[in-house]
PDB file of C-alpha atoms in Angstrom:
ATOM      1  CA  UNK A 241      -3.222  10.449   9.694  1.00 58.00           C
ATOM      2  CA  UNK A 242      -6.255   9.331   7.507  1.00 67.00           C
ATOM      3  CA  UNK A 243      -8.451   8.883  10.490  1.00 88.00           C
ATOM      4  CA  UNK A 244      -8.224   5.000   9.741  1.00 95.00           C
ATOM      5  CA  UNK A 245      -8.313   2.396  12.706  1.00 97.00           C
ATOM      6  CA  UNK A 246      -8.283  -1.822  12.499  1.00 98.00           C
ATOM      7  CA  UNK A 247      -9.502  -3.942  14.964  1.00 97.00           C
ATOM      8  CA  UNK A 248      -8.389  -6.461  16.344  1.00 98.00           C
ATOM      9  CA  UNK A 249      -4.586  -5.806  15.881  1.00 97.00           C
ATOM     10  CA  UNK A 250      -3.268  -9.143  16.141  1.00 98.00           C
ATOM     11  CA  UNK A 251      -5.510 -12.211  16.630  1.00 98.00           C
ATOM     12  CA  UNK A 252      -4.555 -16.291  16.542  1.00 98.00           C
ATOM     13  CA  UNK A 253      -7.694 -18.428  15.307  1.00 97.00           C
ATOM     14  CA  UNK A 254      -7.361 -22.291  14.419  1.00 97.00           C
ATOM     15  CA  UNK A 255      -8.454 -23.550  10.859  1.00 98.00           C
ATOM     16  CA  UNK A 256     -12.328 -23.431  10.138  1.00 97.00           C
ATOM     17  CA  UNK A 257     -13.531 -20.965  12.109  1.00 97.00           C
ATOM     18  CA  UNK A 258     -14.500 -17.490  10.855  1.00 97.00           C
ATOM     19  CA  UNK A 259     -12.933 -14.384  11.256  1.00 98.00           C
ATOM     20  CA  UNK A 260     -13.762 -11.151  10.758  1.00 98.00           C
ATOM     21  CA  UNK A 261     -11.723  -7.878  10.769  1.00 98.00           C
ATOM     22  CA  UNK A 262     -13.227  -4.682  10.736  1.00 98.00           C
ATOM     23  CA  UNK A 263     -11.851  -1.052   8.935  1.00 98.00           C
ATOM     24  CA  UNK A 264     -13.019   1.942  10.185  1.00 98.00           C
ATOM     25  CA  UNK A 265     -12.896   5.863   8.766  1.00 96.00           C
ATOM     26  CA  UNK A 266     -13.652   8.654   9.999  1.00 93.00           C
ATOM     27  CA  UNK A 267     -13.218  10.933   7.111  1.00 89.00           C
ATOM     28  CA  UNK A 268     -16.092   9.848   5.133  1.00 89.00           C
ATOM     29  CA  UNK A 269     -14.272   8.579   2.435  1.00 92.00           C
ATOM     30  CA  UNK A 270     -16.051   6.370  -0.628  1.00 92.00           C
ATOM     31  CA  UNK A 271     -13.320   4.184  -1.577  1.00 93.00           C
ATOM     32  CA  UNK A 272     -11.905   1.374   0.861  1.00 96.00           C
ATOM     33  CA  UNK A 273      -9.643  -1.146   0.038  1.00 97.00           C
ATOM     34  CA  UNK A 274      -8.585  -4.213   2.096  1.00 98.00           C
ATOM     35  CA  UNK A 275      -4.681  -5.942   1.155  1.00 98.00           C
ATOM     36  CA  UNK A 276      -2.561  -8.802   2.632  1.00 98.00           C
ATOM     37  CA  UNK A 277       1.114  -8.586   3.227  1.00 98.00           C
ATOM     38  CA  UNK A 278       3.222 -11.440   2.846  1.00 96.00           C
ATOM     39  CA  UNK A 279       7.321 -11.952   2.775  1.00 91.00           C
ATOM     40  CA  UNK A 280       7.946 -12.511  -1.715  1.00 87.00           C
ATOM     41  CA  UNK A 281       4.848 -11.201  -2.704  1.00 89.00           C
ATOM     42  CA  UNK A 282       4.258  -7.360  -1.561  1.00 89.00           C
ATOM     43  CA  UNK A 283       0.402  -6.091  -0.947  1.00 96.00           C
ATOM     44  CA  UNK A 284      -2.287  -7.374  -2.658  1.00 97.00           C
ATOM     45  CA  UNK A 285      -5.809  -6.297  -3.187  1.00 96.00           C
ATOM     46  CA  UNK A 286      -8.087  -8.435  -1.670  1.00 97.00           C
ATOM     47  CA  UNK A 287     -11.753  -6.706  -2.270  1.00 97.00           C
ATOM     48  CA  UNK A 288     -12.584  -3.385  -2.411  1.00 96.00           C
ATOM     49  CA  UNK A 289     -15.665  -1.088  -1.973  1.00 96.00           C
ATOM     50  CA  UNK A 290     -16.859   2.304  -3.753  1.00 93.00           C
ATOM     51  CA  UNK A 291     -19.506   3.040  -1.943  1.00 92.00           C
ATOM     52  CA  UNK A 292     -22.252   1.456   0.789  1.00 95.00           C
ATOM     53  CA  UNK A 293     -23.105  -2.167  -0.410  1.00 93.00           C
ATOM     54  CA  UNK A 294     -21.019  -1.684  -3.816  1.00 94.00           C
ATOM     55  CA  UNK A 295     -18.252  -3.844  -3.979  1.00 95.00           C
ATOM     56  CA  UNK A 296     -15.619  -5.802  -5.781  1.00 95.00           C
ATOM     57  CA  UNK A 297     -13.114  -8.589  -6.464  1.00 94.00           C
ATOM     58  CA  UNK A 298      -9.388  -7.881  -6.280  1.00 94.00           C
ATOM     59  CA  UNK A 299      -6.427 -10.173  -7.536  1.00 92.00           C
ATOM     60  CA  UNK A 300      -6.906 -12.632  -4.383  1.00 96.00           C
ATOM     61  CA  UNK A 301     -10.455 -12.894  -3.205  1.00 96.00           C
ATOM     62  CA  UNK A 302     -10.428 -16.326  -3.107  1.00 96.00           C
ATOM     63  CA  UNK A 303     -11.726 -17.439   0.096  1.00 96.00           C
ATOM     64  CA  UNK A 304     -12.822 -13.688   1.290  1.00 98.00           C
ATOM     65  CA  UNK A 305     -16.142 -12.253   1.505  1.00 98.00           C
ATOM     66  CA  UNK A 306     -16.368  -8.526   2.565  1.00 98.00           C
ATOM     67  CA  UNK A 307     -19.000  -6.169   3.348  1.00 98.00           C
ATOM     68  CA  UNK A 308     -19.976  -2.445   3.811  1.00 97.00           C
ATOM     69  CA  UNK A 309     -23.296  -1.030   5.084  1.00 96.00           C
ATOM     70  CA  UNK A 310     -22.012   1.881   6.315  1.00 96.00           C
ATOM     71  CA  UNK A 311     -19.852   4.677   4.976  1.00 95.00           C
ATOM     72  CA  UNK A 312     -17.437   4.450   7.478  1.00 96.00           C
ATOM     73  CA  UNK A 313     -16.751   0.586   8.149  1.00 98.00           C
ATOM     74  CA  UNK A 314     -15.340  -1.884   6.001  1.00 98.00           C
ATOM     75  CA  UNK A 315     -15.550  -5.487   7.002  1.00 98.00           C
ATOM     76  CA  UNK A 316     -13.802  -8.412   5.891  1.00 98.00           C
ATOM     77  CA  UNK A 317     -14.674 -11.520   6.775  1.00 98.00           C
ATOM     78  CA  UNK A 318     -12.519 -15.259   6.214  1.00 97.00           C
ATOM     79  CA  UNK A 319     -15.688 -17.550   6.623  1.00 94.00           C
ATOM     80  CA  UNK A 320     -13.169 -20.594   7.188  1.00 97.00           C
ATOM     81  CA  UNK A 321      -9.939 -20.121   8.133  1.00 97.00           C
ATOM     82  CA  UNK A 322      -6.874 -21.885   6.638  1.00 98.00           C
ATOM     83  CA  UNK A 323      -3.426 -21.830   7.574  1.00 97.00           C
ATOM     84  CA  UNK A 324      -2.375 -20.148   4.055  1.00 97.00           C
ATOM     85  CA  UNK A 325      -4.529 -16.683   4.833  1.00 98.00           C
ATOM     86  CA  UNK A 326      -2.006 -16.426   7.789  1.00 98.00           C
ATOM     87  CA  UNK A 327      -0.735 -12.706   7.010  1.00 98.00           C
ATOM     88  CA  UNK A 328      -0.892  -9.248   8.011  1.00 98.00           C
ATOM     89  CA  UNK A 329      -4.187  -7.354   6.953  1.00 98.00           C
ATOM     90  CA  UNK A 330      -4.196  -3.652   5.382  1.00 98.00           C
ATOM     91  CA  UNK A 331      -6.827  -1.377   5.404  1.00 98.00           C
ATOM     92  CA  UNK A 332      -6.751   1.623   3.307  1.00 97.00           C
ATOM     93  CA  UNK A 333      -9.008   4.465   1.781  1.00 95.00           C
ATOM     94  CA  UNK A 334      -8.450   6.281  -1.221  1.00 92.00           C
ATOM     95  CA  UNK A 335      -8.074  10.284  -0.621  1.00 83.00           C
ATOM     96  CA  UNK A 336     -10.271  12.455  -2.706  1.00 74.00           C
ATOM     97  CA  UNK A 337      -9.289  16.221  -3.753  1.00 59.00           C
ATOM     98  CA  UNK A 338      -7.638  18.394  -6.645  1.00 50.00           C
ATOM     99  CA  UNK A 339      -4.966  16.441  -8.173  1.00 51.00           C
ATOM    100  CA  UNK A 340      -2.436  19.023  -6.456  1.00 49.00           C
ATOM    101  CA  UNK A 341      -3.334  17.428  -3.175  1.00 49.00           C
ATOM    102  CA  UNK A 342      -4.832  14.558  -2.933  1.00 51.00           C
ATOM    103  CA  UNK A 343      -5.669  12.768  -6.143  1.00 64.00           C
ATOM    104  CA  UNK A 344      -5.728   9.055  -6.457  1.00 80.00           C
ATOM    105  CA  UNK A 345      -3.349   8.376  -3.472  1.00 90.00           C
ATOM    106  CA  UNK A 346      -4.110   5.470  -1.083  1.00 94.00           C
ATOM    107  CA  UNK A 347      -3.853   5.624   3.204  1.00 95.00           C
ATOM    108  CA  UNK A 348      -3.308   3.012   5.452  1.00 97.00           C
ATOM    109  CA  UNK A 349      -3.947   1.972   8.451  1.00 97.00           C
ATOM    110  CA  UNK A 350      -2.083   0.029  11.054  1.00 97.00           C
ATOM    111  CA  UNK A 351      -2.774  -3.618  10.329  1.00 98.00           C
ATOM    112  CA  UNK A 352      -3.730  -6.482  11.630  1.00 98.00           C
ATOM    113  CA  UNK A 353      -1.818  -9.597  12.447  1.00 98.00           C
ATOM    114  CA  UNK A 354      -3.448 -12.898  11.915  1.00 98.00           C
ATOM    115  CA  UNK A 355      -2.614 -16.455  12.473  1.00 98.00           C
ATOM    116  CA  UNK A 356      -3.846 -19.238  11.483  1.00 98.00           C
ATOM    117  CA  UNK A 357      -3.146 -22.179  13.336  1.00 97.00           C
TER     118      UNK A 357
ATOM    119  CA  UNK B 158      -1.020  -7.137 -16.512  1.00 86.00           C
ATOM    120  CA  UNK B 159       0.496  -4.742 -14.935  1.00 91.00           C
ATOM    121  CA  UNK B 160       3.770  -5.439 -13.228  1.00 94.00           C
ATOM    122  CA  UNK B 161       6.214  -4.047 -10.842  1.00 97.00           C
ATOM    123  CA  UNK B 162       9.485  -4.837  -9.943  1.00 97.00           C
ATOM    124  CA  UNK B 163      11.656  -3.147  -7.325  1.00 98.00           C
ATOM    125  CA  UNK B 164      15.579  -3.447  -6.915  1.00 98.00           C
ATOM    126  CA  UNK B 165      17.715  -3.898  -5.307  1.00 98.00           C
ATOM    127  CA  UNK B 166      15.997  -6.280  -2.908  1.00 97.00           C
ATOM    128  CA  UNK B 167      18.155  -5.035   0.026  1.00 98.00           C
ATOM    129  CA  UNK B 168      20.446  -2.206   0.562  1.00 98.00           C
ATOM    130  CA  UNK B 169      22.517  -1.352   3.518  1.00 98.00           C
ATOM    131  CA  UNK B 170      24.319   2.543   3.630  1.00 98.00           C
ATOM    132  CA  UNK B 171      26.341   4.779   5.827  1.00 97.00           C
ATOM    133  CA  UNK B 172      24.949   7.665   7.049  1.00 97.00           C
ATOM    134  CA  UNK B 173      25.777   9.970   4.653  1.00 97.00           C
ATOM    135  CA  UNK B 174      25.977   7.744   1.345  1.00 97.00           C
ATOM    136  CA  UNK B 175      24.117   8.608  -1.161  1.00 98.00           C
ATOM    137  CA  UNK B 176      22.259   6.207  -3.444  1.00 98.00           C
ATOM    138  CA  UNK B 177      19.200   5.313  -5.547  1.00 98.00           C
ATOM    139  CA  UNK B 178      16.091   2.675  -5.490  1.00 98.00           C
ATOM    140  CA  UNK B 179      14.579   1.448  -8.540  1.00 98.00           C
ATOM    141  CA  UNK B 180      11.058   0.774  -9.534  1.00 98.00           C
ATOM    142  CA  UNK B 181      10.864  -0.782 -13.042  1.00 98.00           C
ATOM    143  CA  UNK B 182       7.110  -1.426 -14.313  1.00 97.00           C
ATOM    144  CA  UNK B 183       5.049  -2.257 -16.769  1.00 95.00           C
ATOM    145  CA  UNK B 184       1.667  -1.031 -17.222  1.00 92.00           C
ATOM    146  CA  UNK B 185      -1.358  -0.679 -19.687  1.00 87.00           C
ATOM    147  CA  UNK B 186      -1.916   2.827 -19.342  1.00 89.00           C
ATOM    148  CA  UNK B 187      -0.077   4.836 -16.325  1.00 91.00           C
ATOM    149  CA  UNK B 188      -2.243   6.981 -14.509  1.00 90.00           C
ATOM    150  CA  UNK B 189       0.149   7.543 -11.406  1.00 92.00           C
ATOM    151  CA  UNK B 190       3.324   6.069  -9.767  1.00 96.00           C
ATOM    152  CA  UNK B 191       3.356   6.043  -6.174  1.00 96.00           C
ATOM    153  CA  UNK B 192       6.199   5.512  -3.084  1.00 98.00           C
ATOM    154  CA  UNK B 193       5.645   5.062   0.162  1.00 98.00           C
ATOM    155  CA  UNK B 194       7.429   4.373   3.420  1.00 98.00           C
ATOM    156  CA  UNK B 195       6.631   1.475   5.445  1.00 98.00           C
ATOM    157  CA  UNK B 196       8.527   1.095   9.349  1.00 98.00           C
ATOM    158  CA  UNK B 197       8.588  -2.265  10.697  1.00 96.00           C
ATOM    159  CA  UNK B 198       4.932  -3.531  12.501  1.00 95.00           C
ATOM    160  CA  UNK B 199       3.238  -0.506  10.738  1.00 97.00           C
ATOM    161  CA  UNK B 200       1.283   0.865   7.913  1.00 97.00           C
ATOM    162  CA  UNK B 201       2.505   1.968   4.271  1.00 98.00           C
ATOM    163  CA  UNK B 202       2.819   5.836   4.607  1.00 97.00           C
ATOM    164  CA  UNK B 203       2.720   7.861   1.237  1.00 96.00           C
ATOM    165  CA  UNK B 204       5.052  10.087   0.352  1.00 97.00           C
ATOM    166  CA  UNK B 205       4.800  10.962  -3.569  1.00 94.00           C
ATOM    167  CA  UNK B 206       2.919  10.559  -6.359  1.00 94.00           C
ATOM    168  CA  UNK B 207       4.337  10.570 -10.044  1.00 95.00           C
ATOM    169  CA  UNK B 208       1.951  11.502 -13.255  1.00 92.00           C
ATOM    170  CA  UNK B 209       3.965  11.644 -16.130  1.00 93.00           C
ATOM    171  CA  UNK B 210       7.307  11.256 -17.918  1.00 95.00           C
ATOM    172  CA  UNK B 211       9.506  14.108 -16.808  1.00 96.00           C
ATOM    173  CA  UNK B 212       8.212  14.181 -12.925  1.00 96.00           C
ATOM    174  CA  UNK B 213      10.130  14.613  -9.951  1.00 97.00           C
ATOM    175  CA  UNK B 214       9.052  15.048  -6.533  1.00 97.00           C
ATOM    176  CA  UNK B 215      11.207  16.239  -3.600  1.00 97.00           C
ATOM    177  CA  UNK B 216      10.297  15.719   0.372  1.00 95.00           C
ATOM    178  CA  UNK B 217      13.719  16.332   2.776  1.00 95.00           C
ATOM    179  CA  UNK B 218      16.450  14.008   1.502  1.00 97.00           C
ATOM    180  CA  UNK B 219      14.160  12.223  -0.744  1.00 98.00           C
ATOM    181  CA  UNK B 220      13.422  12.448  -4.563  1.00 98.00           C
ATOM    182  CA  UNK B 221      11.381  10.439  -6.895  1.00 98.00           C
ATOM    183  CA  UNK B 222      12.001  10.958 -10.537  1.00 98.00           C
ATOM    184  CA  UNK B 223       9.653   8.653 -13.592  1.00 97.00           C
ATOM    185  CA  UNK B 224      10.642   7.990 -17.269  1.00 96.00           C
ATOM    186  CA  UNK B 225       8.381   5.588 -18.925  1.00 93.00           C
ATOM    187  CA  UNK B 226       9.557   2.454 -17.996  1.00 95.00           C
ATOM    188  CA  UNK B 227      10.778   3.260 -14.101  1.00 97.00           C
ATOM    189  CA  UNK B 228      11.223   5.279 -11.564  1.00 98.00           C
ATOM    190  CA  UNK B 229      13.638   6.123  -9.402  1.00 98.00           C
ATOM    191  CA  UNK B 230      14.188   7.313  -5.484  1.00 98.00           C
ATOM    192  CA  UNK B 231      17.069   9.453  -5.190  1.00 98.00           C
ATOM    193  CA  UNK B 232      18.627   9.333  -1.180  1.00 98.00           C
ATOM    194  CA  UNK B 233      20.738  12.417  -0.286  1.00 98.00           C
ATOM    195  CA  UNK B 234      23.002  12.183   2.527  1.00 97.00           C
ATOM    196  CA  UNK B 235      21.147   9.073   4.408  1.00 97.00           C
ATOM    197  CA  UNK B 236      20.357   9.585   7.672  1.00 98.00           C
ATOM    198  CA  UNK B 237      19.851   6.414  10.370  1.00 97.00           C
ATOM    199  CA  UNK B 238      15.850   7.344  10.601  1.00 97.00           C
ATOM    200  CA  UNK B 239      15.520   6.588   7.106  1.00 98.00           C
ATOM    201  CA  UNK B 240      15.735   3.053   7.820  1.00 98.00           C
ATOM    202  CA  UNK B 241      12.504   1.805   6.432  1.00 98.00           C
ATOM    203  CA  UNK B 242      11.364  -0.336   3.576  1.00 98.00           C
ATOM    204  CA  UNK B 243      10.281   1.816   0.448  1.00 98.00           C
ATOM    205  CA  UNK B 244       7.604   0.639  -1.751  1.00 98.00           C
ATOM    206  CA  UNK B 245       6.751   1.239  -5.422  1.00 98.00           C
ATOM    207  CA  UNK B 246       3.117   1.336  -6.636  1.00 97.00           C
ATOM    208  CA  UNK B 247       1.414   1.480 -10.083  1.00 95.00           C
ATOM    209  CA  UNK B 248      -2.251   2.578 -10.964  1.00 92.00           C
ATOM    210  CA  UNK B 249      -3.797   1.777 -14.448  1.00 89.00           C
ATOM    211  CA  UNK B 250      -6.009   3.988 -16.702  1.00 85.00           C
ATOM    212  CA  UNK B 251      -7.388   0.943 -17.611  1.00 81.00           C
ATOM    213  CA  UNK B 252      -9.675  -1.092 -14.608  1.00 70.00           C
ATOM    214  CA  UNK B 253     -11.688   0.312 -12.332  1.00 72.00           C
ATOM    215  CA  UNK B 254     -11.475   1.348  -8.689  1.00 72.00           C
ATOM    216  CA  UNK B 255      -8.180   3.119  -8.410  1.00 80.00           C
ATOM    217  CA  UNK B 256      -6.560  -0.061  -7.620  1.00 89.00           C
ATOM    218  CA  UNK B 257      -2.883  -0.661  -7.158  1.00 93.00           C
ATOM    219  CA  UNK B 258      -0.229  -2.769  -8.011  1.00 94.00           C
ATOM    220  CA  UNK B 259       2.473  -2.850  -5.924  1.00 96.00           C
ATOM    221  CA  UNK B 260       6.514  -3.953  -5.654  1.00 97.00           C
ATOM    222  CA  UNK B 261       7.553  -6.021  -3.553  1.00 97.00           C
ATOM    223  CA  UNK B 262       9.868  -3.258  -2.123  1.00 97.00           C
ATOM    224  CA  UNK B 263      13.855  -2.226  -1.154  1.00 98.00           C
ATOM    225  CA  UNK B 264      14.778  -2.722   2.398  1.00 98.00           C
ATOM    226  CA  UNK B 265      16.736  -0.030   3.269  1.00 98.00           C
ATOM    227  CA  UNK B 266      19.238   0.264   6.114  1.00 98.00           C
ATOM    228  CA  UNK B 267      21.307   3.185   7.274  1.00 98.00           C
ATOM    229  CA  UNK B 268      23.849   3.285   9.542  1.00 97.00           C
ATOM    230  CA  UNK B 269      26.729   5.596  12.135  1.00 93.00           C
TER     231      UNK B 269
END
């Protein structure tokens, strides 16, 4: 358990409005990623962060702004909703150690649903 | 850009049977190979990383193995509770932020 919690865990919004969906650690670590899950395509990075206020693009940021003023939350925010971000949300951090631990890996958290009406 | 591609799609065993997953990729640079274990409504959970050519990893009846084009997961004597998806992961040298790439995974299903 990487000490990693989402909120909400499943939420229905209708097209236009703004969402946001929070990632929260407790382990203080620097690296935070957000992903999407959909059926044919796998996960894919949305935005990540490296530290407070330092962020950056992944493959599919279209339509995604994020944000991180503290350490240990990670927000990401759809400032108009449409029907194709419909998916499940991933949060994950990036463990730090000796490479015989942890090196490089990448933990999860639980999700969240969203839908898109 | 790096790629990953994970077969076979589907794969359904009896306890007991004994088979392997494959992760084929193609990548600019590896610096790790990852697999992890997702259960239905939940998080990916890790459970090895690869460095180099040569590697193998071993966790219960599981063991990942990497040449340089793919990897594979070795299942020994399936059990029912490894019923799971399994999903492959690359990370470049090249690019920053430790990001991954990721298949788009093997549903696997074991059963009595």
């Amino acid at each position: 358990d990487a000490g990693i919690t989402q909120s909400p865990r499943h939420k229905v919004t209708e097209t236009g409005t703004p969402v946001t969906l929070r990632c929260h650690q407790t382990e203080n670590h620097r690296y935070m990623y957000w992903y999407r899950q959909d059926p044919g395509h796998g996960l894919r990075l949305i935005h990540y962060s490296y530290g407070v206020k330092d962020t950056d693009k992944g493959e599919v940021s279209d339509g995604y702004s994020v944000s991180r003023s503290k350490t240990e939350d990670f927000l990401l925010t759809l400032e108009s909703a449409t029907s194709s971000q419909t998916s499940v949300y991933f949060c994950a951090i990036r463990a730090s150690g000796t490479r015989d631990s942890s090196y490089n890996e990448q933990f999860f958290g639980p999700g969240t649903r969203l839908t898109v009406l | 850009e790096d790629q990953v591609t994970q077969s076979p799609e589907a794969l359904r065993l009896q306890e007991g049977e004994s088979s392997s997953l494959n992760c084929s990729y193609t990548v600019s640079g590896l610096r790790g190979l990852f697999w992890y274990r997702q259960d239905p409504g939940k998080g990916p959970e890790f459970l090895f990383t690869l460095y180099s050519a040569g590697e193998e990893k071993e966790k219960e009846r599981l063991k990942a193995t990497l040449t340089k084009k793919e990897s594979f997961l070795h299942i020994t004597a399936p059990k029912p509770e490894d019923s799971a998806t399994y999903l492959c992961a690359v990370q470049s040298l090249t690019g920053g932020g430790n990001k991954l790439t990721f298949g788009t995974g093997t549903q696997l299903k074991v059963e009595l």
